[in-house]
CSV table of C-alpha atoms and ligand atoms in Angstrom, one decimal:
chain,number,residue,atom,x,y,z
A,25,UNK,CA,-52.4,52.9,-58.9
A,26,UNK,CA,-55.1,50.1,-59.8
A,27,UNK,CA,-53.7,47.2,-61.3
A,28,UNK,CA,-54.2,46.9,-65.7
A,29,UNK,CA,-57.0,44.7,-66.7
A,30,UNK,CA,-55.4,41.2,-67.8
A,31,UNK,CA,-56.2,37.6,-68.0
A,32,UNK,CA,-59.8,38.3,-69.0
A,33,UNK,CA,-61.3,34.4,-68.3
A,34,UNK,CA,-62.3,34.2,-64.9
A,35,UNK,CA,-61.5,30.4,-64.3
A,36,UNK,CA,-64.5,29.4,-60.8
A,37,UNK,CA,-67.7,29.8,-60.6
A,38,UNK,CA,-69.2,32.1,-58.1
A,39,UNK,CA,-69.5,30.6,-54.5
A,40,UNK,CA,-70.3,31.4,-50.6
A,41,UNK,CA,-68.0,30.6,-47.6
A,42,UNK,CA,-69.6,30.9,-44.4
A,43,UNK,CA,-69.1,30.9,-40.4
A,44,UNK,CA,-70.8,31.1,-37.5
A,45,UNK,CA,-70.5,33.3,-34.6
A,46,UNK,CA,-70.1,32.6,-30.9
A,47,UNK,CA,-71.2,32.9,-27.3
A,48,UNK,CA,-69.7,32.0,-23.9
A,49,UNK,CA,-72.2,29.2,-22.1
A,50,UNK,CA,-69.6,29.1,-19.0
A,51,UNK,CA,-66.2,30.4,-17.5
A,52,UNK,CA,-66.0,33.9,-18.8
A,53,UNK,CA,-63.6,36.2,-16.7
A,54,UNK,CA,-62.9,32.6,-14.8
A,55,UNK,CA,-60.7,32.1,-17.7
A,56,UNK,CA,-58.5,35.0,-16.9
A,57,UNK,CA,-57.6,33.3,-13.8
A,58,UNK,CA,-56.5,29.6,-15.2
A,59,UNK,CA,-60.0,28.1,-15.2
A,60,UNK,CA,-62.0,26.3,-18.3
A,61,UNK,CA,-65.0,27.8,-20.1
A,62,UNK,CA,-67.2,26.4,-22.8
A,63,UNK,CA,-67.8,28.4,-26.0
A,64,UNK,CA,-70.4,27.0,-28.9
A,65,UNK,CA,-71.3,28.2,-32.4
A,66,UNK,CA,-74.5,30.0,-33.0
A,67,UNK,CA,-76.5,29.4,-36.0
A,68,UNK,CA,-76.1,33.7,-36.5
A,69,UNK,CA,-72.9,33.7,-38.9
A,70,UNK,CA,-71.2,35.5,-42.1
A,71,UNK,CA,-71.5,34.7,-45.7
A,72,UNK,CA,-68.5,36.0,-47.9
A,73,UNK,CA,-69.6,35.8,-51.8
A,74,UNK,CA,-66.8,35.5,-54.3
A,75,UNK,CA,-67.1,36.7,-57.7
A,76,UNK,CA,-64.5,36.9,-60.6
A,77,UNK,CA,-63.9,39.9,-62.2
A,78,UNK,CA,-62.1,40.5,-65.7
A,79,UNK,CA,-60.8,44.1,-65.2
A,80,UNK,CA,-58.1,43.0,-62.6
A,81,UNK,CA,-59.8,44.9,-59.5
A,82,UNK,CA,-60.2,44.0,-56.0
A,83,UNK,CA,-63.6,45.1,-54.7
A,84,UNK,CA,-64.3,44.8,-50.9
A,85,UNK,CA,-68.1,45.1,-50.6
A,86,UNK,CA,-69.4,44.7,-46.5
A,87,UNK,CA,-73.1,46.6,-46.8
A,88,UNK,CA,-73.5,45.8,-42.9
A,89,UNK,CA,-71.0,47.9,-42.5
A,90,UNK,CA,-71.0,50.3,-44.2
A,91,UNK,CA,-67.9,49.3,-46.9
A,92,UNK,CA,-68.0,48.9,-50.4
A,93,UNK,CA,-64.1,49.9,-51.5
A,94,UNK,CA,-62.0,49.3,-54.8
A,95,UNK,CA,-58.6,48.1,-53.2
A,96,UNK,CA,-56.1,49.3,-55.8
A,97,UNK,CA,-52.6,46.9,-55.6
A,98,UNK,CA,-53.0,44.6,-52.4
A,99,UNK,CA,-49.7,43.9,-50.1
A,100,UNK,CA,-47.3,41.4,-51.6
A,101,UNK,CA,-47.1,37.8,-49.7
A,102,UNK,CA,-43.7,38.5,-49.1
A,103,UNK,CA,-44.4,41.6,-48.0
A,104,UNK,CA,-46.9,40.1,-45.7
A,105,UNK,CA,-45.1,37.9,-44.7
A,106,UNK,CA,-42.5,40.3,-43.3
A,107,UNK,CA,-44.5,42.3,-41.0
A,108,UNK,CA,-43.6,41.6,-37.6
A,109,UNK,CA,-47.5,41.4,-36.5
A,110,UNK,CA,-50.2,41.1,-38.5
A,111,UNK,CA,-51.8,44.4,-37.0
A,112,UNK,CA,-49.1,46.1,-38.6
A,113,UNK,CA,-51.0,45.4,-42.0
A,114,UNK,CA,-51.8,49.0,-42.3
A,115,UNK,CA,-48.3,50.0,-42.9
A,116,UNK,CA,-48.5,48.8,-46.0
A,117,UNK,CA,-51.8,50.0,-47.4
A,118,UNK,CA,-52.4,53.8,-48.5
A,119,UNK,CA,-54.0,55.6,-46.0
A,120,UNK,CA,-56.6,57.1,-48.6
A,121,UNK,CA,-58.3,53.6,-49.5
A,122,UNK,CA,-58.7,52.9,-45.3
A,123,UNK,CA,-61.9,53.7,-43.7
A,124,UNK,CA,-60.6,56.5,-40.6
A,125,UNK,CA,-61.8,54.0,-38.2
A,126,UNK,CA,-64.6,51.4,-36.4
A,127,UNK,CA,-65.4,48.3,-37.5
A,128,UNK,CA,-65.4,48.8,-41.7
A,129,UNK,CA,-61.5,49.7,-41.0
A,130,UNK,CA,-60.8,46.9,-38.8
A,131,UNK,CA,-62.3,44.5,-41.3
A,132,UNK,CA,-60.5,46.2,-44.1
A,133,UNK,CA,-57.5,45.6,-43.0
A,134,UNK,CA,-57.9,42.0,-42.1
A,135,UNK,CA,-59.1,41.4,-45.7
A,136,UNK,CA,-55.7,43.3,-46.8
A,137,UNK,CA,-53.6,40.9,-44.5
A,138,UNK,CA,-55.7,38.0,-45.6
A,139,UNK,CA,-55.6,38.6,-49.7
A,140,UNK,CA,-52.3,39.6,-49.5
A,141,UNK,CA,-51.2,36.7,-47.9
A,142,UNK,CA,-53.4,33.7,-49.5
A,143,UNK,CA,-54.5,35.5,-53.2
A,144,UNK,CA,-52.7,33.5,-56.1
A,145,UNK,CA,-51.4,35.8,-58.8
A,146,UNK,CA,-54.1,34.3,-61.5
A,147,UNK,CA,-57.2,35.9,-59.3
A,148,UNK,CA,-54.7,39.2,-58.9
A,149,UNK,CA,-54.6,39.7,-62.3
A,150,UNK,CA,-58.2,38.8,-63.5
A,151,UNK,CA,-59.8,40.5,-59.9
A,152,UNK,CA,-62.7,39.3,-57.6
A,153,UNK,CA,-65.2,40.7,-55.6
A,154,UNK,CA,-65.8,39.7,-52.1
A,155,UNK,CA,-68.9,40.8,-50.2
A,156,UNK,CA,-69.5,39.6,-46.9
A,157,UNK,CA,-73.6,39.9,-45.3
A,158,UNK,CA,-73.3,39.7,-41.7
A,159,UNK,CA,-76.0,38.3,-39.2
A,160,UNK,CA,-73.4,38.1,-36.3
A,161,UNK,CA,-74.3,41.5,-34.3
A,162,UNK,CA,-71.0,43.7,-34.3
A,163,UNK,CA,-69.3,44.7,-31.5
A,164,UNK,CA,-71.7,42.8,-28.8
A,165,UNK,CA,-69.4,39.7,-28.0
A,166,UNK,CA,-70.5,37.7,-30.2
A,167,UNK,CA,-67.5,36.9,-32.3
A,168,UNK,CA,-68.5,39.1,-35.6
A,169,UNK,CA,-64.7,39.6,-36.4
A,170,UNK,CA,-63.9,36.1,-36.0
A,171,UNK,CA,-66.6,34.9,-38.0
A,172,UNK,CA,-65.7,37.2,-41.0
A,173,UNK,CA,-62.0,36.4,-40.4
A,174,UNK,CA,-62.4,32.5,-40.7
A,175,UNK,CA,-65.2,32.7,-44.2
A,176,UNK,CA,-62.7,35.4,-45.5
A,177,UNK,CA,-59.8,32.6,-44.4
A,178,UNK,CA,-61.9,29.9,-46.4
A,179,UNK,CA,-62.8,32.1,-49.8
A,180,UNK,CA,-59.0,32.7,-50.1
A,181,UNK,CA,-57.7,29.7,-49.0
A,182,UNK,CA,-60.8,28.2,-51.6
A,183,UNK,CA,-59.3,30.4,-54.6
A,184,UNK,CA,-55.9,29.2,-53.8
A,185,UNK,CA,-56.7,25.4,-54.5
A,186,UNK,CA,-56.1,24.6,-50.6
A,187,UNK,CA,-59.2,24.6,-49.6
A,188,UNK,CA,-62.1,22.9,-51.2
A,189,UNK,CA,-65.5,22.4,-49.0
A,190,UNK,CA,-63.9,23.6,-45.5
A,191,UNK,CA,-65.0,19.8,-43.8
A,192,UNK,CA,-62.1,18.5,-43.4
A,193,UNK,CA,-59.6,17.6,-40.1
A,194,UNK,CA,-56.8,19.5,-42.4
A,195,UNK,CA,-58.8,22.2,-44.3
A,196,UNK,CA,-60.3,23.4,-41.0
A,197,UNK,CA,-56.8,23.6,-39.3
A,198,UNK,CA,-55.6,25.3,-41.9
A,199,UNK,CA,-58.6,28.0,-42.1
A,200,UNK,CA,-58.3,28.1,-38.3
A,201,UNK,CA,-54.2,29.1,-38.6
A,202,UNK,CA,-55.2,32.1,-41.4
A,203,UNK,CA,-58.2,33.3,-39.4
A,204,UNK,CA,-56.5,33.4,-35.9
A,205,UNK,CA,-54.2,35.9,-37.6
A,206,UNK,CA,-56.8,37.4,-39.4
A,207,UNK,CA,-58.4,38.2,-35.5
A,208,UNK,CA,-55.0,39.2,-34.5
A,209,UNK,CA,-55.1,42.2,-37.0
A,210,UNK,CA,-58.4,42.8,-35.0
A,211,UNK,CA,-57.7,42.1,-31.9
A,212,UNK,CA,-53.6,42.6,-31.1
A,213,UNK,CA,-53.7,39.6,-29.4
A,214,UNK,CA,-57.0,37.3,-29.0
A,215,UNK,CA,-57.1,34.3,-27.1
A,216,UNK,CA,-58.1,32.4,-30.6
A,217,UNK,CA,-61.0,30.7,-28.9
A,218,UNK,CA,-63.5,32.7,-31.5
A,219,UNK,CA,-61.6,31.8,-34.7
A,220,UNK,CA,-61.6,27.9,-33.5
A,221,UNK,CA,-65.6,27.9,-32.7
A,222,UNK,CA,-66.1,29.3,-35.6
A,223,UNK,CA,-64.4,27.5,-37.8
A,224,UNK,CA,-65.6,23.9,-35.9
A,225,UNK,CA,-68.4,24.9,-34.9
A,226,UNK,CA,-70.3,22.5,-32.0
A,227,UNK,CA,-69.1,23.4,-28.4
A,228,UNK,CA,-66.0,24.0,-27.2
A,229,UNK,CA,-64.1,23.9,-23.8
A,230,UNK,CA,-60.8,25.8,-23.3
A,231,UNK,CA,-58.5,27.3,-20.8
A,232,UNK,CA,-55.8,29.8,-21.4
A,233,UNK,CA,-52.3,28.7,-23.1
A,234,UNK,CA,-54.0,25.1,-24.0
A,235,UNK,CA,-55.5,24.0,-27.4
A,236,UNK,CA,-59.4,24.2,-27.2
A,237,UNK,CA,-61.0,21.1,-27.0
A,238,UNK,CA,-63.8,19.8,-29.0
A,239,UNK,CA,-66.7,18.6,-27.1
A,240,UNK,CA,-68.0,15.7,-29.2
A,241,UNK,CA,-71.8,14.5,-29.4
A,242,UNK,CA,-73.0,17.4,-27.7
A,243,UNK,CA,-76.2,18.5,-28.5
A,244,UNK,CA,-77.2,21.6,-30.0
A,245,UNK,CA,-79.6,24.1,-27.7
A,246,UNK,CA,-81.7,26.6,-28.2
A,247,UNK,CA,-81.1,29.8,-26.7
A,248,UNK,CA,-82.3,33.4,-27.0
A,249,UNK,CA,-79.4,35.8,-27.3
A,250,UNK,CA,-80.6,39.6,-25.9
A,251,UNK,CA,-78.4,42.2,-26.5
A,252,UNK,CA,-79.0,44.8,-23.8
A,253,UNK,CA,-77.7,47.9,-26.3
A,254,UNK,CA,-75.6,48.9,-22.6
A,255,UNK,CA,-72.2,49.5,-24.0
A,256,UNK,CA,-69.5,48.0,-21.9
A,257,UNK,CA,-65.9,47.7,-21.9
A,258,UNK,CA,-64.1,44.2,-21.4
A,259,UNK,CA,-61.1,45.8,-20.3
A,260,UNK,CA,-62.9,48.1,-17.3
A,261,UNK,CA,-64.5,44.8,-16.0
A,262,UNK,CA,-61.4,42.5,-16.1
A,263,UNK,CA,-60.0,44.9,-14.1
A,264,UNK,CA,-62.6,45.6,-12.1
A,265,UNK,CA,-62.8,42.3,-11.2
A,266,UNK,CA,-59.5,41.9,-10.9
A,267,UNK,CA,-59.5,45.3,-8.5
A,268,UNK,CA,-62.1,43.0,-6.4
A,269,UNK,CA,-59.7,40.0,-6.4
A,270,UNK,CA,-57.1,42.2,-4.8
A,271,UNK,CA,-59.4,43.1,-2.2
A,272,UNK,CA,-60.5,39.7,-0.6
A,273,UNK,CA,-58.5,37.0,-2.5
A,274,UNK,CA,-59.6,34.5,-0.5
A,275,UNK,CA,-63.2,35.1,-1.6
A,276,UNK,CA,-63.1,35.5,-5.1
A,277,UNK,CA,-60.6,32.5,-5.8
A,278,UNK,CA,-63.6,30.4,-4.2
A,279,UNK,CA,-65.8,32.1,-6.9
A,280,UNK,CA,-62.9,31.7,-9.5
A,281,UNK,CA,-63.2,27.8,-8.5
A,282,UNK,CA,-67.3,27.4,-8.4
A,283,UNK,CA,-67.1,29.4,-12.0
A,284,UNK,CA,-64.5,26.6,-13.0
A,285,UNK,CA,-66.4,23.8,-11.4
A,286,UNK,CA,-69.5,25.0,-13.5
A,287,UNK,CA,-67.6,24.9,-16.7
A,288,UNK,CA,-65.6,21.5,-16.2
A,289,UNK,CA,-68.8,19.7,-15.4
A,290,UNK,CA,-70.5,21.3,-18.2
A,291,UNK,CA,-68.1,20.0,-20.6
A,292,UNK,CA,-68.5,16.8,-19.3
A,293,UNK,CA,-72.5,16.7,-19.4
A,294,UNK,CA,-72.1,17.7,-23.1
A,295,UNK,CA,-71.1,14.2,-24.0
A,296,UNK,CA,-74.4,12.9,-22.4
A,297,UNK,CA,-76.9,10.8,-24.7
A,298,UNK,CA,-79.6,12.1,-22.9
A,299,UNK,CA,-80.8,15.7,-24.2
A,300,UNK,CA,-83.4,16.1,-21.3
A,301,UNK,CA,-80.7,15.2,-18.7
A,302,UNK,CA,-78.4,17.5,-20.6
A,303,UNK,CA,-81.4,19.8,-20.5
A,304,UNK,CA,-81.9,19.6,-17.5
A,305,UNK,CA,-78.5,20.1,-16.3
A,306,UNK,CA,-78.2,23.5,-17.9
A,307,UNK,CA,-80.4,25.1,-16.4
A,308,UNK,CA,-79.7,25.3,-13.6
A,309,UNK,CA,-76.0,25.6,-14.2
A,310,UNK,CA,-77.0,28.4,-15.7
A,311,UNK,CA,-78.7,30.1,-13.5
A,312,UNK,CA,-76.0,29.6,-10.9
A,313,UNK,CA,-73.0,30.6,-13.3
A,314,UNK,CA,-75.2,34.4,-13.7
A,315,UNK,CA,-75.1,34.4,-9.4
A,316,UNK,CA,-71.6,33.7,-9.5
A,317,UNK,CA,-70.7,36.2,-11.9
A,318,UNK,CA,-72.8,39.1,-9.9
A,319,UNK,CA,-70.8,38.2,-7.3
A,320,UNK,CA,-67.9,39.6,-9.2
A,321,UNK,CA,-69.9,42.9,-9.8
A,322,UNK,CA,-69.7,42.2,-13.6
A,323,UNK,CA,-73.8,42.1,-14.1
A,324,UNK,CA,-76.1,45.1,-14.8
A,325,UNK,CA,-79.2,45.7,-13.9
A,326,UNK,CA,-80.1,45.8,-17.8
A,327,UNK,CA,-79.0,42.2,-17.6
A,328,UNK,CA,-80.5,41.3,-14.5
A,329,UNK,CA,-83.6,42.6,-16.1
A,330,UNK,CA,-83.3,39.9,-19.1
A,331,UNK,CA,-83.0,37.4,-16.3
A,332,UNK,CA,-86.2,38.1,-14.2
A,333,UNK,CA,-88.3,38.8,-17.5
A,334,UNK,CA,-86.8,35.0,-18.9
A,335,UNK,CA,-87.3,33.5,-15.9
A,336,UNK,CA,-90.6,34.2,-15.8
A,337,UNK,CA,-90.7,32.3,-19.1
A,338,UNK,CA,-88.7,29.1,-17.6
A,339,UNK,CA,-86.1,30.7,-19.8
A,340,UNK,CA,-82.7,30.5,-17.2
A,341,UNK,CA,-80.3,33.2,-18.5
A,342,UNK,CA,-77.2,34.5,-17.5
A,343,UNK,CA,-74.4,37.2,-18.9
A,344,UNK,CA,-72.3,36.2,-21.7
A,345,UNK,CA,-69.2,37.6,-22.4
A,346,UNK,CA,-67.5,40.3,-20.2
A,347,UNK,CA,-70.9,41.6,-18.4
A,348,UNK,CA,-71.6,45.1,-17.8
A,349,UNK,CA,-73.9,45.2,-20.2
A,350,UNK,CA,-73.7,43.3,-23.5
A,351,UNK,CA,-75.4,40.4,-24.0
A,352,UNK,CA,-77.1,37.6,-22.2
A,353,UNK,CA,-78.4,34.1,-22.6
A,354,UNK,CA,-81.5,32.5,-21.9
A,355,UNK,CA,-82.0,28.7,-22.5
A,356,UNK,CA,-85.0,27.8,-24.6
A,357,UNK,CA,-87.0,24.4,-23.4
A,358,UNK,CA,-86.5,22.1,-26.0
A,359,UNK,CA,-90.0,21.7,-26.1
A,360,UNK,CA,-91.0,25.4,-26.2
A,361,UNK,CA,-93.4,26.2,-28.4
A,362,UNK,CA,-92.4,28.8,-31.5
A,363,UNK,CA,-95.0,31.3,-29.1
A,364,UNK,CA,-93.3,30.9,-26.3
A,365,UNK,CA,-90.1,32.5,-28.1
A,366,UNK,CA,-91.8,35.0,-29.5
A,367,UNK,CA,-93.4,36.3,-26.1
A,368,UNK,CA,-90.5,36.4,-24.3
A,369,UNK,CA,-88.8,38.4,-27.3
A,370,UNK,CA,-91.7,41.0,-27.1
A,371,UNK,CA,-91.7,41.1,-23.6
A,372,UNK,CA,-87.5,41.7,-24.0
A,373,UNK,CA,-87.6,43.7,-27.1
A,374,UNK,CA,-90.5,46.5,-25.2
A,375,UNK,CA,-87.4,47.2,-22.8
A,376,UNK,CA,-85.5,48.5,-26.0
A,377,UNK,CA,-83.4,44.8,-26.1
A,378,UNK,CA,-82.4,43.6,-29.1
A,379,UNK,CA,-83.4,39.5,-29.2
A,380,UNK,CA,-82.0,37.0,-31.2
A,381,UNK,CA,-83.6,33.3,-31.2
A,382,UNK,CA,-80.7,31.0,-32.1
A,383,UNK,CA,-79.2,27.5,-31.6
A,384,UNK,CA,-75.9,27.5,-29.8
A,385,UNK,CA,-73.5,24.1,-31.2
A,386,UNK,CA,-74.3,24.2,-35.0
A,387,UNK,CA,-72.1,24.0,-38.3
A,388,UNK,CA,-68.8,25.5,-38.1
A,389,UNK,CA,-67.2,27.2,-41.9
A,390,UNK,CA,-68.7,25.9,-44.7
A,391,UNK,CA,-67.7,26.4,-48.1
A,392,UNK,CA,-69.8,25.9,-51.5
A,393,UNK,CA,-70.5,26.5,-54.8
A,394,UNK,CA,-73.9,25.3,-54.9
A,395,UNK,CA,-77.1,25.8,-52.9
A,396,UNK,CA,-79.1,22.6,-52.8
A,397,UNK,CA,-79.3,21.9,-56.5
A,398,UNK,CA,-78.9,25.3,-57.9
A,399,UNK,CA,-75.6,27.0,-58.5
A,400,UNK,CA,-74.7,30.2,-55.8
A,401,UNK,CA,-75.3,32.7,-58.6
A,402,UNK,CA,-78.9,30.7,-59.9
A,403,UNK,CA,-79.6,31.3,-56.1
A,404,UNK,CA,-78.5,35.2,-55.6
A,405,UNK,CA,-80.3,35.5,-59.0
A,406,UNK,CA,-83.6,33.7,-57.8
A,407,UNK,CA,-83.7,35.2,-54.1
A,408,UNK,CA,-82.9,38.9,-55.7
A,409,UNK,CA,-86.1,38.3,-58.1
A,410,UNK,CA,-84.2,37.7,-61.4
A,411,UNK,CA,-82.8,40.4,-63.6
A,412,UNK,CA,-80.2,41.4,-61.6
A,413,UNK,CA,-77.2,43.3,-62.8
A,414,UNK,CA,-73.9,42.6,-60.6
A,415,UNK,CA,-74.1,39.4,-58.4
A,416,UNK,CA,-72.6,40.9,-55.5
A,417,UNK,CA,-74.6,44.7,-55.5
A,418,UNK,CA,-78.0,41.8,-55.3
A,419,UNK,CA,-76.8,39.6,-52.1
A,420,UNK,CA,-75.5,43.3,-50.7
A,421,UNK,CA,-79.3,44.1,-50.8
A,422,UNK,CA,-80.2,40.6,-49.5
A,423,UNK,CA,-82.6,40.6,-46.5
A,424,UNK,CA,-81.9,38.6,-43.6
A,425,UNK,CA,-84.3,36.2,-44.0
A,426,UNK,CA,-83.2,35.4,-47.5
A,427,UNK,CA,-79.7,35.1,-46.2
A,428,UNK,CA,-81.1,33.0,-43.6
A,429,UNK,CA,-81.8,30.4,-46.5
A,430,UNK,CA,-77.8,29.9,-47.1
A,431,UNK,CA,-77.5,28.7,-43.1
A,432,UNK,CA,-76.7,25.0,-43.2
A,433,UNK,CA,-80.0,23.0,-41.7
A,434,UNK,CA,-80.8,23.2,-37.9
A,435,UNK,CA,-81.6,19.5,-36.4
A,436,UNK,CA,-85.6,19.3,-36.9
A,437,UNK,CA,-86.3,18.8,-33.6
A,438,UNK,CA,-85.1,22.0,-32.8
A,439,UNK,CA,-87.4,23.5,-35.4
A,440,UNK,CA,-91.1,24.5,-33.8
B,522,MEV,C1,-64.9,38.4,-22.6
B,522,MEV,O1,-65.7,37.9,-23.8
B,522,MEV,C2,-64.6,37.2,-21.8
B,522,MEV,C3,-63.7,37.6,-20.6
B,522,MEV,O2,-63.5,36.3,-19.8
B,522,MEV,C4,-62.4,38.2,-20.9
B,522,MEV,C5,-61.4,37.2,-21.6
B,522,MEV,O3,-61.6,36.0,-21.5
B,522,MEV,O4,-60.4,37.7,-22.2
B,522,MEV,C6,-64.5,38.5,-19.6
């Protein structure tokens, strides 16, 4: 049963929460095996738009994704807060109003555990519409789930009067807590290094069981992220690798080690003044990093093709994430001319690769009412080209280069 329209004033103004996705610069599948791996934000992320509503309904609205649903009554916090797991959110949701399954269920029902948990009664009773335009490719390691989790974390946590602009020590912990659980109805259990990167933002070192650790004045880098279309499974490679491991311990513990090395010294480097030395000592950690992870049989020759083609470009790029497939990185020169990008992107994009130039260490969740000096719904208005009906059907139809216009600025030396 939907809930009866009541407390017709909607008391806040429309406004946007955002976060960024993430990719894996060093360690992966090392970090199974104790060692440390740096993460950083990409400037790829999720905006989540928040309207009122007077009619006391709950609209869920993810174009990307193919899910725009009326949620009739949403779980009670104390019913939420009851569940044993979070993944056990769908217990408590009518089976009718849940997409069958993919992505637009899994993000469903994190936006059920979420609003459930955080929603005051005022916004229950007067409604909202949330719709959340993704940049953050899905299912390609990348983070998409964590970036949704922790701008859906922020808009409720926003509504509820605990969260104002996200930029805060305490707001971000706090949005960080909500969104880990919001990946665990995702993800059964996730290590929660893509909720922290995404909610921080800048780079980030971690190894399993530990806090991550913020890697201060590091400085942002471009990358191009190529997204092979292979499909892989994380799970088949762990344990592939970890088949291998059994095999010749010896061996692959040394690999385990240089993989660790790699990441440890990274992290350090980060903290250098010098963005040329930095530069320079990424590439070819890089480099080195993607011949340590073919050793473990995790590369593919889709991705070793990424690598010869941006190599050719002085572009080092390696695997990130599990391998197999997926994704891969390649390190833009600073200095690389806007050209240069697109070349290699053609050359990539002619092998049926998907490319995505982006800056790795950026703005973590943001949170705002305004953009520059106009108000979020002057903005959807303007960008939509005026006269638009329902606020949240015009950013739904939002392309991604007007969307692009919400990201917070990249440094301008970056820009070319
Ligand atoms: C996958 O993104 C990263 C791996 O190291 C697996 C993991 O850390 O759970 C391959």
């Amino acid at each position: 049963m939907l809930a009866a329209p009541s407390n017709p004033i909607p008391q806040w103004p429309p406004f946007v929460a955002s976060a960024p996705g993430k990719a894996i610069l060093f360690g992966e599948h090392a970090v199974v095996y104790g060692k440390a791996a740096v993460a950083g934000s990409l400037s790829m992320r999720a905006y989540a738009l928040v309207t009122p509503r007077t009619d006391g309904l709950t609209r869920l609205c993810l174009p990307d994704i193919g899910v725009d649903t009326t949620l009739g009554a949403l779980p009670s916090a104390a019913a939420i807060a009851s569940l044993a797991h979070p993944g056990d959110v769908a217990t408590l949701l009518s089976a009718a109003l849940l997409p069958q399954e993919g992505p637009g269920r899994t993000a469903t029902l994190t936006f059920a555990y979420l609003a459930g948990a955080l929603l005051p009664a005022s916004v229950r009773q007067s409604g909202l519409t949330l719709c959340v335009r993704s940049l953050v490719p899905v299912g390609a390691g990348l983070g998409s789930s964590a970036a949704f989790s922790v701008s859906l974390a922020a808009a409720l946590l926003r509504l509820d009067g605990r969260v104002s602009a996200a930029d805060s020590a305490e707001e971000r912990q706090l949005v960080d807590q909500w969104a880990f659980r919001g990946e665990q109805v995702a993800h059964g259990t996730p290590s929660g290094i893509d909720n922290a990167v995404a909610t921080h933002g800048g780079f980030l070192a971690y190894t399993r069981g530990s806090s991550p650790r913020q890697l201060g004045a590091a400085h942002p880098t471009r990358v191009v992220i190529c997204d092979t279309r292979v499909p892989k499974s994380t799970m088949v490679l762990v344990a592939g690798v970890r088949a291998l491991r059994d095999q010749h311990p010896a061996a692959i513990d040394s690999v385990m080690d240089a993989i660790g090395a790699l990441a440890e010294d990274a992290a350090q480097r980060f903290a250098d003044p010098s963005a040329e030395r930095l530069e320079d000592h990424l590439r070819g950690a890089v480099a080195l990093n993607h011949a340590l992870l073919a050793a473990l049989g995790v590369s593919h020759p889709a991705l070793e093709r990424v690598r010869m083609i941006s190599a050719a470009h002085k572009m080092p790029a390696k695997l990130t994430g599990a391998g197999g497939g997926g994704c891969a990185l390649a390190l833009v020169p600073q200095a690389a001319a806007a050209s240069e990008v697109a070349a290699v992107c053609a050359e990539l994009a002619a092998e049926g690769f998907a490319c995505y130039p982006t800056v790795v260490g950026g703005a973590g969740v943001q949170c705002a009412a305004r953009v520059g000096a106009e108000s979020v719904a002057a903005w959807v208005e303007r960008v939509a080209g005026g006269g638009c009906g329902d606020l949240a059907d015009a950013f739904a139809a939002l392309s991604a280069d007007a969307l692009a216009e919400l990201a917070p600025p990249v440094p301008s030396k970056l820009i070319r």
